[in-house]
XYZ file of C-alpha atoms in Angstrom:
698
model
C -69.752 -145.652 17.423
C -67.527 -148.271 15.892
C -64.157 -147.445 13.978
C -64.048 -148.687 10.381
C -60.521 -148.521 9.420
C -61.564 -149.115 5.537
C -63.434 -145.791 5.757
C -60.908 -143.469 7.353
C -58.405 -144.887 4.586
C -60.895 -144.088 1.910
C -61.791 -140.898 3.417
C -58.413 -139.758 3.253
C -57.266 -141.052 -0.156
C -60.742 -139.247 -1.507
C -59.837 -136.186 -0.177
C -56.162 -136.362 -1.475
C -57.765 -137.262 -4.748
C -60.081 -134.539 -4.890
C -57.755 -132.166 -4.023
C -55.712 -132.959 -7.306
C -58.971 -132.758 -9.547
C -59.884 -129.358 -9.605
C -61.096 -129.551 -13.010
C -63.677 -132.467 -11.954
C -65.286 -130.718 -8.754
C -66.760 -127.155 -7.473
C -64.419 -125.034 -5.973
C -65.813 -125.472 -2.576
C -64.537 -128.996 -2.481
C -61.202 -128.406 -4.303
C -59.594 -124.974 -4.103
C -57.594 -124.369 -7.094
C -53.830 -125.455 -6.541
C -51.971 -124.370 -10.025
C -52.522 -127.522 -11.670
C -53.519 -128.103 -15.188
C -57.151 -127.634 -15.930
C -56.959 -131.752 -16.501
C -55.663 -131.907 -12.545
C -52.949 -133.327 -13.475
C -49.569 -132.390 -12.434
C -46.383 -133.188 -14.813
C -44.056 -131.100 -13.025
C -42.518 -133.666 -10.948
C -38.586 -134.167 -10.917
C -37.154 -137.348 -10.659
C -36.544 -137.625 -7.172
C -40.230 -136.543 -6.503
C -41.672 -138.709 -8.675
C -40.102 -141.769 -7.112
C -40.974 -140.790 -3.898
C -44.778 -139.899 -4.826
C -45.322 -143.302 -6.907
C -43.638 -145.112 -3.971
C -46.077 -143.271 -1.605
C -49.278 -143.946 -3.731
C -48.875 -147.876 -3.930
C -47.876 -147.630 -0.174
C -50.886 -145.729 0.743
C -52.935 -148.506 -1.843
C -51.978 -151.319 0.100
C -52.973 -149.805 3.460
C -56.523 -149.376 2.009
C -56.405 -153.215 0.679
C -55.429 -154.039 4.395
C -58.078 -152.225 5.709
C -60.482 -154.060 3.342
C -59.374 -157.169 4.749
C -59.849 -156.028 8.264
C -63.581 -154.698 7.426
C -64.730 -157.710 5.257
C -63.494 -160.439 7.818
C -66.532 -158.892 9.885
C -69.446 -158.019 8.263
C -68.669 -157.866 4.365
C -71.027 -155.985 1.848
C -70.678 -154.772 -1.890
C -69.296 -151.412 -0.851
C -66.427 -152.386 1.876
C -65.387 -155.367 -0.396
C -65.209 -155.565 -4.005
C -65.964 -152.115 -4.660
C -63.659 -151.205 -2.054
C -60.943 -153.109 -4.243
C -62.167 -151.266 -7.222
C -61.884 -147.684 -5.745
C -58.503 -148.352 -4.125
C -57.018 -149.588 -7.737
C -58.680 -146.395 -9.281
C -57.235 -143.867 -7.027
C -54.020 -145.446 -7.240
C -53.911 -145.163 -11.071
C -54.882 -141.516 -10.715
C -52.424 -140.678 -8.350
C -49.699 -142.053 -10.243
C -51.111 -141.105 -14.030
C -48.796 -137.885 -14.457
C -45.963 -139.687 -13.168
C -45.945 -142.833 -14.920
C -46.850 -140.868 -18.281
C -43.808 -139.022 -18.124
C -41.813 -141.939 -19.767
C -43.383 -141.178 -23.080
C -42.711 -137.326 -23.290
C -40.280 -135.990 -20.953
C -37.261 -134.267 -22.328
C -35.344 -135.365 -19.099
C -33.721 -138.987 -18.962
C -33.812 -139.310 -15.368
C -37.454 -138.420 -15.239
C -38.361 -140.850 -18.098
C -36.298 -143.576 -15.800
C -38.164 -142.709 -12.855
C -41.450 -142.992 -14.655
C -40.705 -146.526 -16.526
C -39.709 -147.273 -13.373
C -43.073 -146.409 -11.594
C -45.010 -147.871 -14.245
C -43.441 -151.151 -13.739
C -44.008 -150.575 -10.128
C -47.473 -150.174 -10.609
C -47.934 -152.798 -12.789
C -46.373 -155.353 -10.410
C -48.818 -153.867 -7.418
C -51.925 -154.698 -9.504
C -50.351 -158.255 -10.556
C -49.708 -158.983 -7.044
C -53.373 -157.422 -5.760
C -55.301 -160.145 -8.004
C -52.513 -163.023 -7.073
C -53.696 -162.647 -3.666
C -55.644 -165.465 -1.993
C -56.651 -163.402 1.371
C -58.446 -160.558 -1.304
C -59.874 -163.278 -3.254
C -61.247 -164.977 -0.313
C -62.586 -161.330 0.852
C -64.839 -161.240 -2.368
C -65.940 -164.868 -2.428
C -67.050 -164.246 1.230
C -69.192 -161.536 0.068
C -70.388 -163.415 -2.766
C -71.524 -166.290 -0.441
C -74.019 -163.915 1.009
C -75.794 -163.833 -2.401
C -76.693 -160.267 -2.249
C -79.032 -159.186 -5.093
C -76.784 -156.991 -7.629
C -77.627 -155.690 -11.191
C -75.947 -153.460 -13.652
C -72.094 -152.545 -13.149
C -71.945 -153.624 -9.502
C -73.080 -157.031 -10.338
C -70.612 -156.691 -13.656
C -67.850 -155.744 -11.169
C -67.951 -158.805 -8.913
C -67.845 -161.333 -12.069
C -64.790 -159.530 -13.660
C -62.799 -159.354 -10.229
C -63.684 -163.103 -9.855
C -62.012 -163.399 -13.213
C -59.163 -161.059 -12.494
C -58.451 -163.377 -9.377
C -58.380 -166.750 -11.411
C -56.211 -164.730 -14.091
C -53.722 -163.875 -11.418
C -53.443 -167.329 -9.921
C -55.108 -166.368 -6.636
C -57.190 -169.438 -6.544
C -53.971 -171.825 -7.298
C -52.188 -173.777 -4.451
C -49.514 -171.708 -2.784
C -46.633 -173.512 -4.545
C -48.129 -173.120 -8.121
C -49.093 -169.529 -7.224
C -45.729 -168.737 -6.587
C -44.562 -170.788 -9.761
C -47.059 -168.534 -11.556
C -45.292 -165.471 -10.143
C -42.027 -166.962 -10.891
C -42.885 -167.434 -14.652
C -44.487 -164.498 -15.205
C -41.456 -162.346 -13.983
C -39.106 -164.462 -16.488
C -41.259 -163.885 -19.179
C -41.692 -160.231 -18.454
C -37.720 -160.197 -18.426
C -37.611 -161.988 -21.902
C -39.943 -159.813 -23.710
C -37.928 -156.898 -22.545
C -34.910 -158.281 -23.560
C -36.328 -159.295 -26.821
C -37.223 -155.740 -27.349
C -34.066 -154.428 -26.105
C -31.853 -156.807 -28.335
C -33.969 -155.182 -31.503
C -33.509 -151.652 -30.240
C -29.942 -152.190 -30.063
C -29.641 -153.672 -33.183
C -31.488 -150.958 -34.569
C -29.114 -148.366 -33.393
C -25.973 -150.153 -33.964
C -26.854 -151.917 -37.747
C -25.984 -149.876 -40.551
C -25.025 -149.870 -44.474
C -22.502 -147.592 -46.266
C -23.638 -146.468 -49.561
C -22.490 -144.265 -52.098
C -24.878 -141.621 -53.178
C -25.248 -143.198 -56.565
C -26.616 -146.345 -54.959
C -29.154 -144.138 -53.256
C -30.509 -142.564 -56.393
C -34.430 -142.177 -56.062
C -34.125 -140.888 -52.387
C -34.931 -137.003 -52.093
C -31.957 -134.550 -51.483
C -33.297 -133.738 -48.124
C -33.560 -137.032 -46.884
C -29.901 -137.599 -48.086
C -28.624 -134.601 -46.182
C -29.927 -136.292 -43.146
C -27.821 -138.935 -43.257
C -24.232 -139.353 -41.544
C -21.581 -139.046 -44.173
C -18.115 -140.124 -44.330
C -15.301 -140.559 -47.159
C -18.198 -139.780 -49.878
C -20.554 -142.325 -48.640
C -23.726 -142.120 -46.688
C -24.575 -144.170 -43.691
C -28.257 -145.891 -43.725
C -29.407 -147.475 -40.386
C -31.983 -150.111 -40.325
C -34.598 -148.631 -38.049
C -37.927 -147.626 -40.210
C -37.137 -144.114 -40.152
C -34.566 -144.967 -42.609
C -35.171 -148.020 -43.598
C -38.527 -147.517 -45.309
C -37.521 -144.521 -47.285
C -34.728 -146.362 -48.812
C -37.135 -149.405 -49.523
C -39.536 -147.365 -50.799
C -37.315 -144.946 -52.962
C -34.025 -146.430 -53.847
C -33.916 -147.624 -57.255
C -30.794 -149.637 -57.104
C -32.244 -153.469 -56.466
C -28.692 -154.286 -54.760
C -28.881 -151.409 -52.437
C -32.479 -152.726 -51.242
C -31.349 -156.662 -51.089
C -28.422 -155.425 -48.802
C -30.428 -153.169 -46.412
C -33.296 -155.639 -46.319
C -30.752 -158.541 -45.686
C -29.451 -156.681 -42.712
C -32.769 -155.360 -41.124
C -33.880 -159.307 -41.489
C -30.827 -160.581 -40.046
C -30.354 -158.612 -36.726
C -30.685 -159.409 -33.295
C -29.962 -162.963 -33.706
C -29.688 -163.741 -30.091
C -33.000 -163.315 -29.834
C -33.515 -166.722 -31.085
C -33.135 -168.741 -27.913
C -34.995 -165.749 -26.397
C -37.823 -166.328 -28.170
C -37.965 -170.328 -27.742
C -37.289 -169.790 -24.325
C -40.490 -167.214 -23.968
C -42.576 -169.763 -26.010
C -41.758 -172.385 -23.620
C -42.627 -170.401 -20.460
C -45.840 -169.102 -22.184
C -47.059 -172.809 -22.526
C -46.255 -173.493 -19.025
C -48.231 -170.354 -17.714
C -51.347 -171.603 -19.809
C -50.727 -175.303 -18.169
C -50.834 -173.720 -14.628
C -54.037 -171.926 -15.426
C -55.859 -174.861 -16.831
C -55.844 -174.012 -20.697
C -54.386 -175.876 -23.429
C -52.176 -173.598 -25.050
C -51.238 -169.865 -24.372
C -53.708 -169.100 -27.304
C -56.470 -170.414 -25.508
C -55.488 -168.142 -22.211
C -55.273 -165.064 -24.348
C -58.645 -165.461 -26.363
C -60.932 -166.431 -23.164
C -63.737 -163.924 -23.657
C -62.869 -162.284 -26.858
C -64.852 -161.868 -30.164
C -62.763 -164.908 -31.369
C -62.755 -166.847 -28.408
C -60.519 -169.685 -29.282
C -57.453 -170.568 -31.761
C -60.109 -172.322 -34.258
C -62.202 -169.029 -34.440
C -58.891 -167.228 -35.366
C -57.635 -169.817 -37.801
C -60.958 -169.786 -39.773
C -61.095 -165.757 -39.735
C -57.402 -165.713 -41.400
C -57.949 -168.713 -43.825
C -61.296 -166.984 -44.935
C -59.185 -163.652 -45.134
C -56.761 -165.478 -47.185
C -58.959 -167.254 -49.240
C -60.993 -164.242 -50.066
C -57.916 -161.968 -50.542
C -55.400 -164.393 -52.751
C -57.075 -164.044 -56.017
C -56.943 -160.163 -56.303
C -53.783 -159.949 -54.308
C -52.188 -162.275 -57.307
C -53.289 -159.835 -59.788
C -51.887 -157.199 -57.903
C -48.358 -158.969 -57.338
C -48.588 -159.723 -61.082
C -48.939 -156.018 -61.937
C -45.887 -155.401 -59.538
C -43.827 -158.220 -61.485
C -44.628 -156.508 -64.920
C -43.216 -153.335 -63.527
C -40.074 -155.239 -62.600
C -39.682 -157.041 -65.606
C -39.708 -153.449 -67.566
C -37.102 -152.491 -65.455
C -35.007 -155.619 -65.874
C -35.338 -155.251 -69.996
C -34.033 -151.495 -69.741
C -30.863 -153.306 -67.930
C -30.974 -156.342 -70.097
C -32.120 -158.610 -67.028
C -34.957 -161.124 -66.838
C -36.070 -161.315 -63.432
C -39.795 -160.762 -62.691
C -40.173 -162.400 -59.827
C -40.849 -159.954 -56.710
C -38.757 -160.483 -53.762
C -38.914 -159.482 -50.234
C -36.599 -156.421 -51.199
C -38.777 -155.588 -54.128
C -42.020 -155.224 -52.193
C -42.265 -151.924 -50.834
C -40.495 -150.398 -53.898
C -42.855 -151.773 -56.413
C -46.011 -151.336 -54.162
C -45.023 -147.885 -54.662
C -44.560 -147.974 -58.243
C -47.908 -149.877 -58.566
C -49.891 -147.269 -56.552
C -48.370 -144.322 -58.901
C -48.645 -146.316 -62.259
C -52.716 -147.327 -61.547
C -53.766 -144.264 -60.054
C -51.322 -141.306 -61.103
C -51.465 -140.005 -57.308
C -49.412 -137.279 -56.662
C -48.329 -137.352 -53.255
C -46.218 -134.276 -53.174
C -49.616 -132.259 -54.089
C -51.474 -134.571 -51.599
C -49.061 -132.797 -48.864
C -50.197 -129.282 -49.577
C -53.794 -130.492 -48.498
C -52.874 -131.739 -45.556
C -50.828 -128.532 -43.237
C -50.646 -129.997 -39.944
C -52.420 -127.375 -38.123
C -55.536 -127.420 -40.334
C -55.579 -131.202 -40.210
C -55.882 -131.291 -36.704
C -58.378 -128.453 -36.526
C -60.378 -130.312 -39.034
C -60.283 -133.328 -37.186
C -61.572 -131.652 -33.997
C -64.560 -130.053 -35.915
C -65.476 -133.612 -37.931
C -65.399 -135.209 -34.066
C -67.778 -132.745 -32.451
C -69.895 -132.474 -35.956
C -70.048 -136.480 -35.703
C -70.263 -137.191 -31.908
C -72.174 -134.235 -30.740
C -69.135 -132.916 -28.972
C -67.320 -129.442 -28.223
C -63.767 -129.430 -27.946
C -62.570 -126.218 -27.023
C -59.028 -125.344 -26.373
C -57.885 -124.751 -22.746
C -54.863 -122.492 -22.254
C -52.610 -122.215 -20.192
C -52.399 -126.192 -21.050
C -50.178 -126.775 -17.637
C -48.697 -129.647 -19.674
C -45.159 -131.489 -19.840
C -43.843 -129.249 -22.412
C -44.715 -125.868 -24.056
C -45.602 -127.676 -27.301
C -48.666 -129.463 -26.048
C -51.921 -128.368 -26.243
C -54.965 -129.048 -24.046
C -58.836 -129.341 -25.178
C -61.575 -129.363 -22.987
C -64.012 -132.176 -24.430
C -67.726 -131.757 -23.507
C -71.247 -132.835 -24.584
C -72.374 -130.131 -27.320
C -74.680 -127.412 -26.133
C -78.576 -128.460 -25.957
C -81.173 -126.735 -28.176
C -81.561 -123.959 -25.670
C -77.927 -123.061 -25.589
C -77.058 -124.848 -22.389
C -73.493 -126.268 -22.154
C -72.991 -129.765 -21.844
C -71.505 -131.685 -19.249
C -67.433 -131.705 -19.383
C -66.446 -135.558 -20.406
C -62.819 -134.917 -20.436
C -59.650 -133.415 -21.535
C -57.319 -134.295 -24.484
C -53.641 -133.234 -24.938
C -52.051 -133.273 -28.270
C -48.238 -133.424 -28.230
C -47.541 -133.645 -32.155
C -43.961 -133.166 -32.664
C -40.837 -134.926 -32.141
C -38.112 -133.930 -29.578
C -35.411 -135.641 -27.848
C -36.374 -138.523 -25.282
C -40.008 -138.303 -26.892
C -41.170 -141.802 -27.497
C -41.535 -142.232 -31.389
C -44.309 -142.605 -33.158
C -48.350 -142.032 -33.283
C -50.360 -143.302 -30.380
C -53.209 -142.369 -28.126
C -53.012 -142.566 -24.297
C -55.353 -142.950 -21.457
C -54.065 -140.800 -18.463
C -57.249 -141.067 -16.353
C -60.078 -143.375 -16.754
C -63.546 -141.392 -16.265
C -65.642 -143.117 -13.207
C -68.473 -141.652 -10.582
C -66.784 -140.491 -7.114
C -68.649 -139.878 -3.848
C -71.309 -137.447 -3.682
C -72.289 -137.806 -7.056
C -69.259 -136.360 -8.670
C -67.716 -137.300 -11.791
C -64.011 -137.780 -12.888
C -63.585 -136.607 -16.386
C -61.346 -138.699 -18.528
C -57.809 -137.334 -19.526
C -56.171 -138.666 -22.778
C -53.655 -137.839 -25.116
C -52.658 -137.946 -28.758
C -49.097 -138.121 -29.310
C -47.109 -138.002 -32.365
C -43.535 -137.476 -33.933
C -44.065 -135.180 -36.482
C -41.004 -133.154 -37.816
C -40.521 -130.070 -35.626
C -42.417 -127.318 -36.928
C -41.417 -123.921 -35.652
C -43.044 -122.136 -38.568
C -46.074 -123.775 -38.446
C -46.062 -124.599 -42.180
C -45.694 -128.432 -41.700
C -47.127 -130.939 -43.801
C -48.120 -134.620 -43.245
C -47.791 -137.591 -45.590
C -50.818 -139.432 -46.109
C -49.821 -142.244 -43.821
C -49.084 -139.499 -41.355
C -52.359 -138.239 -41.653
C -54.309 -141.578 -41.417
C -52.457 -142.716 -38.222
C -53.257 -139.263 -36.758
C -57.013 -139.792 -37.654
C -57.037 -143.490 -36.533
C -55.271 -142.674 -32.765
C -57.616 -139.343 -32.661
C -60.651 -141.733 -33.158
C -59.175 -144.000 -30.353
C -58.376 -141.078 -28.100
C -62.230 -139.939 -28.458
C -63.367 -143.260 -27.475
C -61.105 -143.160 -24.236
C -63.022 -140.002 -22.908
C -66.574 -140.527 -23.939
C -67.230 -143.916 -21.993
C -69.928 -143.246 -19.443
C -69.149 -146.003 -16.827
C -69.904 -146.037 -13.104
C -66.092 -147.675 -12.484
C -62.754 -147.088 -14.184
C -62.237 -150.885 -14.659
C -65.235 -150.716 -17.112
C -63.943 -147.354 -19.235
C -63.069 -147.309 -22.645
C -59.506 -147.764 -21.813
C -60.114 -151.224 -20.353
C -62.094 -152.610 -23.841
C -60.715 -155.480 -25.079
C -57.601 -155.731 -27.209
C -59.401 -157.528 -30.145
C -61.594 -154.193 -30.189
C -59.723 -151.243 -29.048
C -58.801 -150.191 -32.694
C -62.080 -150.370 -33.711
C -63.316 -146.650 -32.739
C -60.382 -144.937 -34.425
C -60.605 -147.121 -37.859
C -64.307 -145.904 -37.919
C -63.275 -142.250 -37.553
C -60.431 -142.699 -39.760
C -63.376 -144.046 -42.538
C -65.523 -141.054 -41.907
C -62.700 -138.424 -42.486
C -61.534 -140.041 -46.073
C -65.717 -140.112 -46.991
C -66.587 -137.179 -49.393
C -68.260 -135.196 -47.233
C -65.423 -135.752 -44.236
C -62.280 -134.814 -46.810
C -63.069 -131.202 -47.047
C -63.198 -130.785 -42.996
C -59.367 -132.697 -42.528
C -57.993 -131.533 -45.567
C -57.522 -127.941 -46.871
C -54.992 -126.198 -49.100
C -52.352 -124.646 -47.336
C -52.768 -121.240 -49.248
C -56.421 -120.581 -49.769
C -58.118 -123.556 -47.232
C -59.817 -125.338 -50.589
C -60.487 -128.603 -50.198
C -58.891 -131.456 -52.229
C -60.486 -131.353 -55.768
C -62.401 -134.294 -56.512
C -60.010 -136.120 -58.970
C -57.366 -136.159 -56.372
C -59.670 -137.413 -53.754
C -60.852 -140.582 -55.821
C -57.141 -141.118 -56.647
C -56.374 -141.417 -52.964
C -59.092 -143.746 -52.585
C -57.935 -146.004 -55.521
C -54.246 -145.567 -54.085
C -55.390 -146.820 -50.883
C -56.797 -150.308 -52.177
C -53.804 -150.681 -54.876
C -51.582 -152.997 -53.171
C -53.864 -153.466 -50.113
C -54.863 -157.171 -50.568
C -51.201 -158.012 -50.958
C -50.102 -156.102 -47.926
C -53.026 -157.630 -45.984
C -52.080 -161.292 -46.653
C -48.312 -160.380 -45.620
C -49.834 -159.303 -42.233
C -52.257 -162.613 -42.446
C -48.994 -164.811 -42.645
C -47.552 -162.889 -39.720
C -50.662 -163.295 -37.573
C -50.998 -166.989 -38.503
C -46.895 -167.652 -37.449
C -48.021 -166.081 -33.926
C -51.545 -168.167 -33.662
C -49.205 -171.430 -34.643
C -46.560 -170.225 -32.479
C -48.798 -170.251 -29.234
C -51.002 -172.925 -29.883
C -48.490 -175.696 -30.062
C -45.034 -176.059 -30.231
C -43.271 -175.691 -33.578
C -40.071 -177.387 -34.511
C -38.398 -175.112 -36.613
C -39.812 -171.564 -36.343
C -37.749 -170.012 -39.429
C -39.260 -172.653 -41.619
C -42.374 -172.117 -40.488
C -41.988 -168.365 -40.987
C -40.773 -168.685 -44.571
C -43.679 -171.176 -45.574
C -46.247 -169.008 -44.446
C -44.683 -166.127 -45.940
C -44.967 -167.852 -49.202
C -47.915 -169.634 -49.191
C -50.144 -166.999 -47.463
C -48.092 -163.610 -47.885
C -47.041 -164.781 -51.816
C -43.660 -163.329 -51.228
C -40.896 -165.745 -50.610
C -38.947 -164.512 -47.090
C -35.297 -163.275 -47.343
C -33.168 -165.969 -47.807
C -30.551 -166.704 -45.693
C -31.773 -164.475 -42.625
C -33.665 -165.046 -39.554
C -36.461 -162.603 -39.529
C -38.377 -164.225 -36.629
C -35.665 -162.911 -34.114
C -36.926 -159.296 -34.845
C -40.472 -159.872 -34.972
C -41.630 -157.565 -32.254
C -45.410 -159.105 -31.968
C -43.982 -161.825 -31.082
C -42.929 -160.637 -27.936
C -45.279 -157.324 -27.538
C -48.692 -159.252 -29.054
C -48.267 -162.674 -28.242
C -50.897 -164.645 -29.124
C -52.868 -161.677 -30.166
C -51.408 -160.374 -33.568
C -54.481 -160.790 -35.764
C -56.343 -158.295 -33.799
C -55.209 -155.779 -36.055
C -56.639 -157.449 -38.899
C -59.874 -158.596 -36.771
C -60.251 -154.724 -35.906
C -60.174 -153.593 -39.427
C -62.777 -156.135 -40.674
C -65.345 -155.248 -37.578
C -64.749 -151.209 -38.236
C -65.373 -151.772 -41.807
C -68.429 -153.923 -41.354
C -69.660 -151.106 -39.177
C -68.845 -148.438 -41.501
C -70.753 -149.957 -43.938
C -74.123 -150.315 -41.940
C -74.102 -146.559 -41.981
C -74.312 -146.469 -46.023
C -72.083 -143.766 -45.792
C -72.191 -142.935 -49.591
C -71.021 -139.486 -49.950
C -70.185 -139.243 -46.271
C -71.299 -139.407 -42.473
C -74.579 -139.164 -41.320
C -74.381 -136.914 -37.825
C -77.604 -138.898 -36.494
C -76.328 -142.153 -37.008
C -72.780 -141.679 -35.806
C -74.479 -140.306 -32.608
C -76.137 -143.529 -32.474
C -72.765 -145.306 -33.046
C -71.271 -142.980 -29.962
C -74.278 -143.971 -27.655
C -74.196 -147.677 -28.518
C -70.700 -148.633 -29.090
C -68.456 -145.837 -27.485
C -70.418 -145.093 -24.569
C -70.667 -148.206 -22.946
C -66.938 -148.646 -22.985
C -66.196 -152.472 -21.283
C -69.619 -153.033 -19.717
C -70.550 -154.984 -22.666
C -68.581 -157.631 -24.686
C -67.541 -156.266 -27.876
C -69.250 -159.455 -29.557
C -72.356 -157.976 -28.283
C -71.763 -154.222 -28.909
C -71.413 -154.998 -32.221
C -74.437 -157.750 -32.604
C -76.767 -155.563 -31.026
C -75.825 -152.532 -33.621
C -75.929 -154.524 -36.811
C -78.550 -157.051 -35.450
C -76.158 -160.070 -36.407
C -72.270 -161.095 -35.738
C -69.395 -159.354 -37.270
C -68.119 -160.241 -40.807
C -65.090 -159.681 -42.872
C -67.791 -159.317 -45.976
C -67.383 -155.572 -45.965
C -63.848 -155.644 -45.880
C -63.721 -157.962 -48.727
C -65.899 -155.532 -50.550
C -63.596 -151.983 -49.637
C -60.758 -153.755 -50.873
C -62.338 -154.851 -54.132
C -62.355 -158.905 -53.667
C -64.631 -161.541 -52.819
C -65.830 -163.550 -49.862
C -64.341 -167.017 -50.065
C -65.169 -170.282 -48.367
C -62.658 -171.988 -45.831
C -59.833 -173.613 -47.737
């Protein structure tokens, strides 16, 4: 018998993996070990977390060494490309709970250790695809020209692309330069975000209660007070309410100036970051960083992105100007009341008069709306809607075995068949919806474990989490604002997408979907939820469970569109700035930002400020900022194809699940959409939703 080191290492890894996945396999294979039903253990203290993370990476390094040893003699699909994929997937699963704790742990030491683990994992994967020896091993296998089809064939193609992107095919000196560049880029991106966070924590404005007229009492009571004045910070949780509700223009202007002038030290950081990204693209043979980012995406080059943004701006500008004029009329009325004459909407006026316009044109009573959005009933309604639309069964599992007592766990399975036989378990969904010290702010869906096929016909169910930072709700009588409800629906739809993919390899699970498409499933689910028949499921009055009245539903729909064109142009201006900065060198970034803000966004930038220093997407989404708008356009196009009218058709929704959600990343998004619509994606449905007309390129 010939000793095969890869098989030995692989079998040990598989046994270790299966013994942590009791929910996924029969008890005979894996006896219960007291973990969560999802198969994950969130109880690791900081020291154990560090050790387990280090050990997982070490085991994976050994497994890759075994791959090289075996493939040098007789490479085949199982011992080379599939072995590389399985090794990476095993490592991700072994560390899934460990790295996830950076978002949710109440202990700073655990969060720090989890963040360090996540960075180490990313560096390990980057090293893997920069290795010339592993690249050569896969090439040796491809030289055999063995026949492949389906996911195995796609896996080989994808790995070769990953090795190219990792620089494995470069000369040794260039490969070292690329590694050095990427380390510097990552450090600069981190510094950029840390500088913003430091400014958010430190910058503030001390104002009188009179200067905050228009803000609710409970908000004012939550602000630090000193010598009769209130301290307002520039972080969004304080900035947004003040900019939206404060009646005093001076308060809004001073606070906006402070926020738009923060993190000045980021100006040289941004300049250096853009330079290094250009060098990275050049080393890999691309004309610009945008070209590098867009290869293989739905909009495959910077010109296609420019075309999309230009059509968006052209189509929405007439409507946005009418919205802006209506806001100017409201400001002029306020000015006349105070003997002023200014009717120009400035940057510090936008949020305030957008709210005023929504109220004046639609008469939406937001406090009345909140009565129909109690948190618990809303979440249960979203679960029910997902089950009805996608033929799923979502069942709460207790105990959840989660990281915090407030987290809940749901088993997600196919709905029972016509004979009542239970459907297959697809995965698990955690929900953790209320804020607490140390928890990451915002609303987001996170993938913990990607579904995939295991040995002996077993399948690893997916694990995802829906996180939010809603106010604490000890009495379970909390209510959602519309914006919170909207964000929860989008992220819930995304979480379902993370769970239902039916792929053979983790590399093609929904979590690996292209970033220009990943938001689409959540946006489609959101549209279904706010439809005429979806509303009664997700919105019930807290007293008697009555659905939203028809008139309130209509006002809500009108309110969503009242200022949407203008707000979309603001986003388009930021996306065009991002595209230009990553396509060619821009001599004066501040001037370019001011010009695009006025020409595309229609509202002048803050005078004397430097908002580009705190534009987080330039660090976090370099070359990709347009993707939010593109995903919205694609989602509207898909939703319009259902001709939903009064509401969603479950049979069509299930076709959507099978054709668009289940393939994960096995089919390029452009092909998914083209197959489903029988044509390429278009932004025309978005124009129709917003009440605008499509326009030709300017």
